[in-house]
PDB file of C-alpha atoms in Angstrom:
ATOM      1  CA  UNK A  51     142.136 174.621  32.322  1.00 54.00           C
ATOM      2  CA  UNK A  52     144.579 171.733  31.909  1.00 62.00           C
ATOM      3  CA  UNK A  53     142.373 168.940  30.357  1.00 66.00           C
ATOM      4  CA  UNK A  54     142.008 172.468  27.562  1.00 67.00           C
ATOM      5  CA  UNK A  55     145.826 172.785  27.253  1.00 69.00           C
ATOM      6  CA  UNK A  56     146.451 169.049  27.120  1.00 74.00           C
ATOM      7  CA  UNK A  57     143.186 168.902  24.409  1.00 82.00           C
ATOM      8  CA  UNK A  58     145.531 171.213  22.216  1.00 83.00           C
ATOM      9  CA  UNK A  59     149.031 170.106  22.213  1.00 84.00           C
ATOM     10  CA  UNK A  60     147.664 166.845  21.515  1.00 85.00           C
ATOM     11  CA  UNK A  61     145.611 168.885  18.489  1.00 89.00           C
ATOM     12  CA  UNK A  62     148.598 170.593  17.977  1.00 88.00           C
ATOM     13  CA  UNK A  63     150.821 167.838  17.027  1.00 86.00           C
ATOM     14  CA  UNK A  64     147.417 166.189  15.368  1.00 89.00           C
ATOM     15  CA  UNK A  65     148.579 169.291  13.215  1.00 91.00           C
ATOM     16  CA  UNK A  66     152.303 168.875  13.290  1.00 86.00           C
ATOM     17  CA  UNK A  67     152.275 165.187  12.185  1.00 86.00           C
ATOM     18  CA  UNK A  68     150.565 166.273   9.146  1.00 90.00           C
ATOM     19  CA  UNK A  69     152.111 168.758   7.803  1.00 91.00           C
ATOM     20  CA  UNK A  70     155.128 166.986   8.614  1.00 84.00           C
ATOM     21  CA  UNK A  71     154.051 164.038   5.864  1.00 86.00           C
ATOM     22  CA  UNK A  72     152.517 166.347   3.440  1.00 89.00           C
ATOM     23  CA  UNK A  73     155.505 168.321   2.980  1.00 86.00           C
ATOM     24  CA  UNK A  74     157.894 165.142   2.963  1.00 82.00           C
ATOM     25  CA  UNK A  75     155.394 163.513   0.481  1.00 83.00           C
ATOM     26  CA  UNK A  76     156.516 166.274  -2.248  1.00 85.00           C
ATOM     27  CA  UNK A  77     159.435 166.348  -1.011  1.00 79.00           C
ATOM     28  CA  UNK A  78     162.321 163.626   0.153  1.00 76.00           C
ATOM     29  CA  UNK A  79     159.730 161.207   0.286  1.00 79.00           C
ATOM     30  CA  UNK A  80     159.000 161.713  -3.464  1.00 81.00           C
ATOM     31  CA  UNK A  81     162.499 161.580  -4.222  1.00 80.00           C
ATOM     32  CA  UNK A  82     163.927 158.497  -4.530  1.00 81.00           C
ATOM     33  CA  UNK A  83     161.552 157.642  -6.308  1.00 82.00           C
ATOM     34  CA  UNK A  84     161.847 159.826  -9.141  1.00 82.00           C
ATOM     35  CA  UNK A  85     165.366 160.408  -8.952  1.00 80.00           C
ATOM     36  CA  UNK A  86     165.535 156.885  -9.379  1.00 81.00           C
ATOM     37  CA  UNK A  87     163.819 156.804 -12.921  1.00 80.00           C
ATOM     38  CA  UNK A  88     164.797 159.516 -14.128  1.00 80.00           C
ATOM     39  CA  UNK A  89     168.401 159.285 -13.301  1.00 79.00           C
ATOM     40  CA  UNK A  90     169.718 156.135 -14.423  1.00 79.00           C
ATOM     41  CA  UNK A  91     171.326 155.247 -17.506  1.00 76.00           C
ATOM     42  CA  UNK A  92     168.595 153.588 -19.148  1.00 77.00           C
ATOM     43  CA  UNK A  93     170.868 149.910 -19.139  1.00 80.00           C
ATOM     44  CA  UNK A  94     171.061 149.862 -15.816  1.00 81.00           C
ATOM     45  CA  UNK A  95     167.451 151.474 -14.739  1.00 84.00           C
ATOM     46  CA  UNK A  96     165.820 148.776 -14.258  1.00 87.00           C
ATOM     47  CA  UNK A  97     168.414 146.780 -11.314  1.00 90.00           C
ATOM     48  CA  UNK A  98     169.042 150.554 -10.226  1.00 86.00           C
ATOM     49  CA  UNK A  99     165.298 151.562  -9.609  1.00 88.00           C
ATOM     50  CA  UNK A 100     164.729 148.393  -8.291  1.00 90.00           C
ATOM     51  CA  UNK A 101     167.467 148.299  -6.099  1.00 91.00           C
ATOM     52  CA  UNK A 102     167.490 152.079  -4.793  1.00 87.00           C
ATOM     53  CA  UNK A 103     163.833 151.552  -3.828  1.00 88.00           C
ATOM     54  CA  UNK A 104     164.334 148.956  -1.898  1.00 92.00           C
ATOM     55  CA  UNK A 105     166.811 150.471   0.007  1.00 89.00           C
ATOM     56  CA  UNK A 106     164.199 153.262   0.916  1.00 87.00           C
ATOM     57  CA  UNK A 107     161.675 150.962   1.477  1.00 89.00           C
ATOM     58  CA  UNK A 108     164.172 149.321   3.665  1.00 93.00           C
ATOM     59  CA  UNK A 109     165.259 152.292   5.645  1.00 88.00           C
ATOM     60  CA  UNK A 110     161.811 153.436   5.950  1.00 86.00           C
ATOM     61  CA  UNK A 111     160.985 150.341   7.874  1.00 93.00           C
ATOM     62  CA  UNK A 112     164.309 150.165  10.551  1.00 91.00           C
ATOM     63  CA  UNK A 113     163.029 153.625  11.240  1.00 89.00           C
ATOM     64  CA  UNK A 114     159.783 152.433  11.384  1.00 89.00           C
ATOM     65  CA  UNK A 115     160.618 149.751  14.177  1.00 93.00           C
ATOM     66  CA  UNK A 116     163.310 151.542  16.345  1.00 91.00           C
ATOM     67  CA  UNK A 117     162.015 155.128  16.952  1.00 89.00           C
ATOM     68  CA  UNK A 118     159.245 154.252  19.358  1.00 90.00           C
ATOM     69  CA  UNK A 119     162.971 151.966  21.270  1.00 93.00           C
ATOM     70  CA  UNK A 120     165.409 154.526  20.616  1.00 90.00           C
ATOM     71  CA  UNK A 121     162.916 157.665  21.533  1.00 89.00           C
ATOM     72  CA  UNK A 122     161.813 155.440  25.233  1.00 92.00           C
ATOM     73  CA  UNK A 123     165.409 154.704  25.245  1.00 93.00           C
ATOM     74  CA  UNK A 124     167.656 157.938  23.947  1.00 91.00           C
ATOM     75  CA  UNK A 125     165.016 161.164  24.697  1.00 89.00           C
ATOM     76  CA  UNK A 126     163.549 162.789  22.780  1.00 86.00           C
ATOM     77  CA  UNK A 127     166.452 165.481  22.272  1.00 89.00           C
ATOM     78  CA  UNK A 128     168.893 163.769  20.824  1.00 92.00           C
ATOM     79  CA  UNK A 129     166.733 161.196  18.370  1.00 90.00           C
ATOM     80  CA  UNK A 130     165.017 163.820  17.522  1.00 88.00           C
ATOM     81  CA  UNK A 131     168.618 164.923  17.048  1.00 90.00           C
ATOM     82  CA  UNK A 132     169.991 162.269  15.424  1.00 91.00           C
ATOM     83  CA  UNK A 133     167.926 162.371  12.604  1.00 87.00           C
ATOM     84  CA  UNK A 134     168.702 166.208  11.618  1.00 90.00           C
ATOM     85  CA  UNK A 135     171.445 164.938  11.439  1.00 93.00           C
ATOM     86  CA  UNK A 136     171.135 162.034   8.865  1.00 88.00           C
ATOM     87  CA  UNK A 137     168.701 164.601   7.159  1.00 85.00           C
ATOM     88  CA  UNK A 138     171.359 167.482   7.244  1.00 91.00           C
ATOM     89  CA  UNK A 139     174.056 164.205   5.133  1.00 92.00           C
ATOM     90  CA  UNK A 140     170.974 163.929   2.766  1.00 84.00           C
ATOM     91  CA  UNK A 141     170.393 166.895   1.992  1.00 85.00           C
ATOM     92  CA  UNK A 142     174.324 167.699   1.356  1.00 90.00           C
ATOM     93  CA  UNK A 143     174.437 164.838  -0.632  1.00 85.00           C
ATOM     94  CA  UNK A 144     171.688 165.321  -2.461  1.00 81.00           C
ATOM     95  CA  UNK A 145     171.604 168.975  -2.911  1.00 83.00           C
ATOM     96  CA  UNK A 146     176.067 168.404  -3.542  1.00 83.00           C
ATOM     97  CA  UNK A 147     176.151 166.013  -5.691  1.00 81.00           C
ATOM     98  CA  UNK A 148     172.885 164.602  -7.253  1.00 80.00           C
ATOM     99  CA  UNK A 149     172.618 166.774 -11.171  1.00 80.00           C
ATOM    100  CA  UNK A 150     169.115 168.608 -11.803  1.00 80.00           C
ATOM    101  CA  UNK A 151     167.381 166.929 -14.481  1.00 81.00           C
ATOM    102  CA  UNK A 152     164.702 169.912 -14.888  1.00 81.00           C
ATOM    103  CA  UNK A 153     164.072 170.272 -18.474  1.00 82.00           C
ATOM    104  CA  UNK A 154     166.362 167.566 -19.664  1.00 82.00           C
ATOM    105  CA  UNK A 155     166.201 164.564 -21.698  1.00 81.00           C
ATOM    106  CA  UNK A 156     166.301 161.318 -20.855  1.00 81.00           C
ATOM    107  CA  UNK A 157     169.386 161.118 -23.584  1.00 81.00           C
ATOM    108  CA  UNK A 158     171.138 164.530 -21.985  1.00 83.00           C
ATOM    109  CA  UNK A 159     171.026 162.667 -18.689  1.00 82.00           C
ATOM    110  CA  UNK A 160     173.103 159.864 -20.224  1.00 81.00           C
ATOM    111  CA  UNK A 161     175.181 161.723 -21.649  1.00 83.00           C
ATOM    112  CA  UNK A 162     176.066 163.018 -18.373  1.00 83.00           C
ATOM    113  CA  UNK A 163     176.528 160.335 -16.612  1.00 80.00           C
ATOM    114  CA  UNK A 164     179.422 158.803 -19.832  1.00 81.00           C
ATOM    115  CA  UNK A 165     181.322 161.966 -19.222  1.00 82.00           C
ATOM    116  CA  UNK A 166     182.508 161.498 -16.063  1.00 80.00           C
ATOM    117  CA  UNK A 167     179.735 163.691 -13.954  1.00 79.00           C
ATOM    118  CA  UNK A 168     179.538 166.232 -16.659  1.00 81.00           C
ATOM    119  CA  UNK A 169     176.674 167.628 -18.697  1.00 81.00           C
ATOM    120  CA  UNK A 170     177.811 167.957 -22.233  1.00 75.00           C
ATOM    121  CA  UNK A 171     177.707 171.520 -22.869  1.00 73.00           C
ATOM    122  CA  UNK A 172     179.978 171.948 -19.252  1.00 66.00           C
ATOM    123  CA  UNK A 173     182.854 169.858 -21.526  1.00 59.00           C
ATOM    124  CA  UNK A 174     181.899 171.684 -24.780  1.00 60.00           C
ATOM    125  CA  UNK A 175     183.151 174.961 -22.563  1.00 59.00           C
ATOM    126  CA  UNK A 176     185.280 173.490 -21.216  1.00 57.00           C
ATOM    127  CA  UNK A 177     187.530 172.306 -23.711  1.00 53.00           C
ATOM    128  CA  UNK A 178     186.820 176.004 -26.026  1.00 54.00           C
ATOM    129  CA  UNK A 179     187.252 178.178 -23.297  1.00 51.00           C
ATOM    130  CA  UNK A 180     185.780 179.613 -19.935  1.00 46.00           C
ATOM    131  CA  UNK A 181     184.731 182.676 -22.054  1.00 48.00           C
ATOM    132  CA  UNK A 182     182.686 181.519 -24.890  1.00 49.00           C
ATOM    133  CA  UNK A 183     178.682 180.820 -24.436  1.00 51.00           C
ATOM    134  CA  UNK A 184     176.802 176.683 -24.085  1.00 52.00           C
ATOM    135  CA  UNK A 185     174.362 176.138 -26.262  1.00 53.00           C
ATOM    136  CA  UNK A 186     172.121 176.717 -24.236  1.00 53.00           C
ATOM    137  CA  UNK A 187     173.087 179.689 -22.554  1.00 54.00           C
ATOM    138  CA  UNK A 188     172.040 181.078 -26.154  1.00 48.00           C
ATOM    139  CA  UNK A 189     169.238 180.016 -26.200  1.00 52.00           C
ATOM    140  CA  UNK A 190     167.953 181.219 -23.333  1.00 53.00           C
TER     141      UNK A 190
END
């Protein structure tokens, strides 16, 4: 019975790792690749994308190098707790500071950064008053 249970747990662990990899690859894992080419102004896109992607790969390398050592020294609860805290910080950063670019042209995104992190229609609304609808709202 113990052999069956150990085999079942091993299959469950492999399935969990597979599900995590699929979820990460379609979520946060691909975010840096898409976001770096989409949000940076054209004059900074080449250098900025290279720096962002290099830092992403270096962070993955550091985690790969130290994960097993941290797991052995600190234990599973503390190691995964630290990863949870880092993921929560990343989530707050992405959803709090990174602009949504869906349906926006590269020119609009560049205007966003040139206008102090405000979309052009937000500037128009703040100049005209909050009670007026923006052009985008009228077209929806």
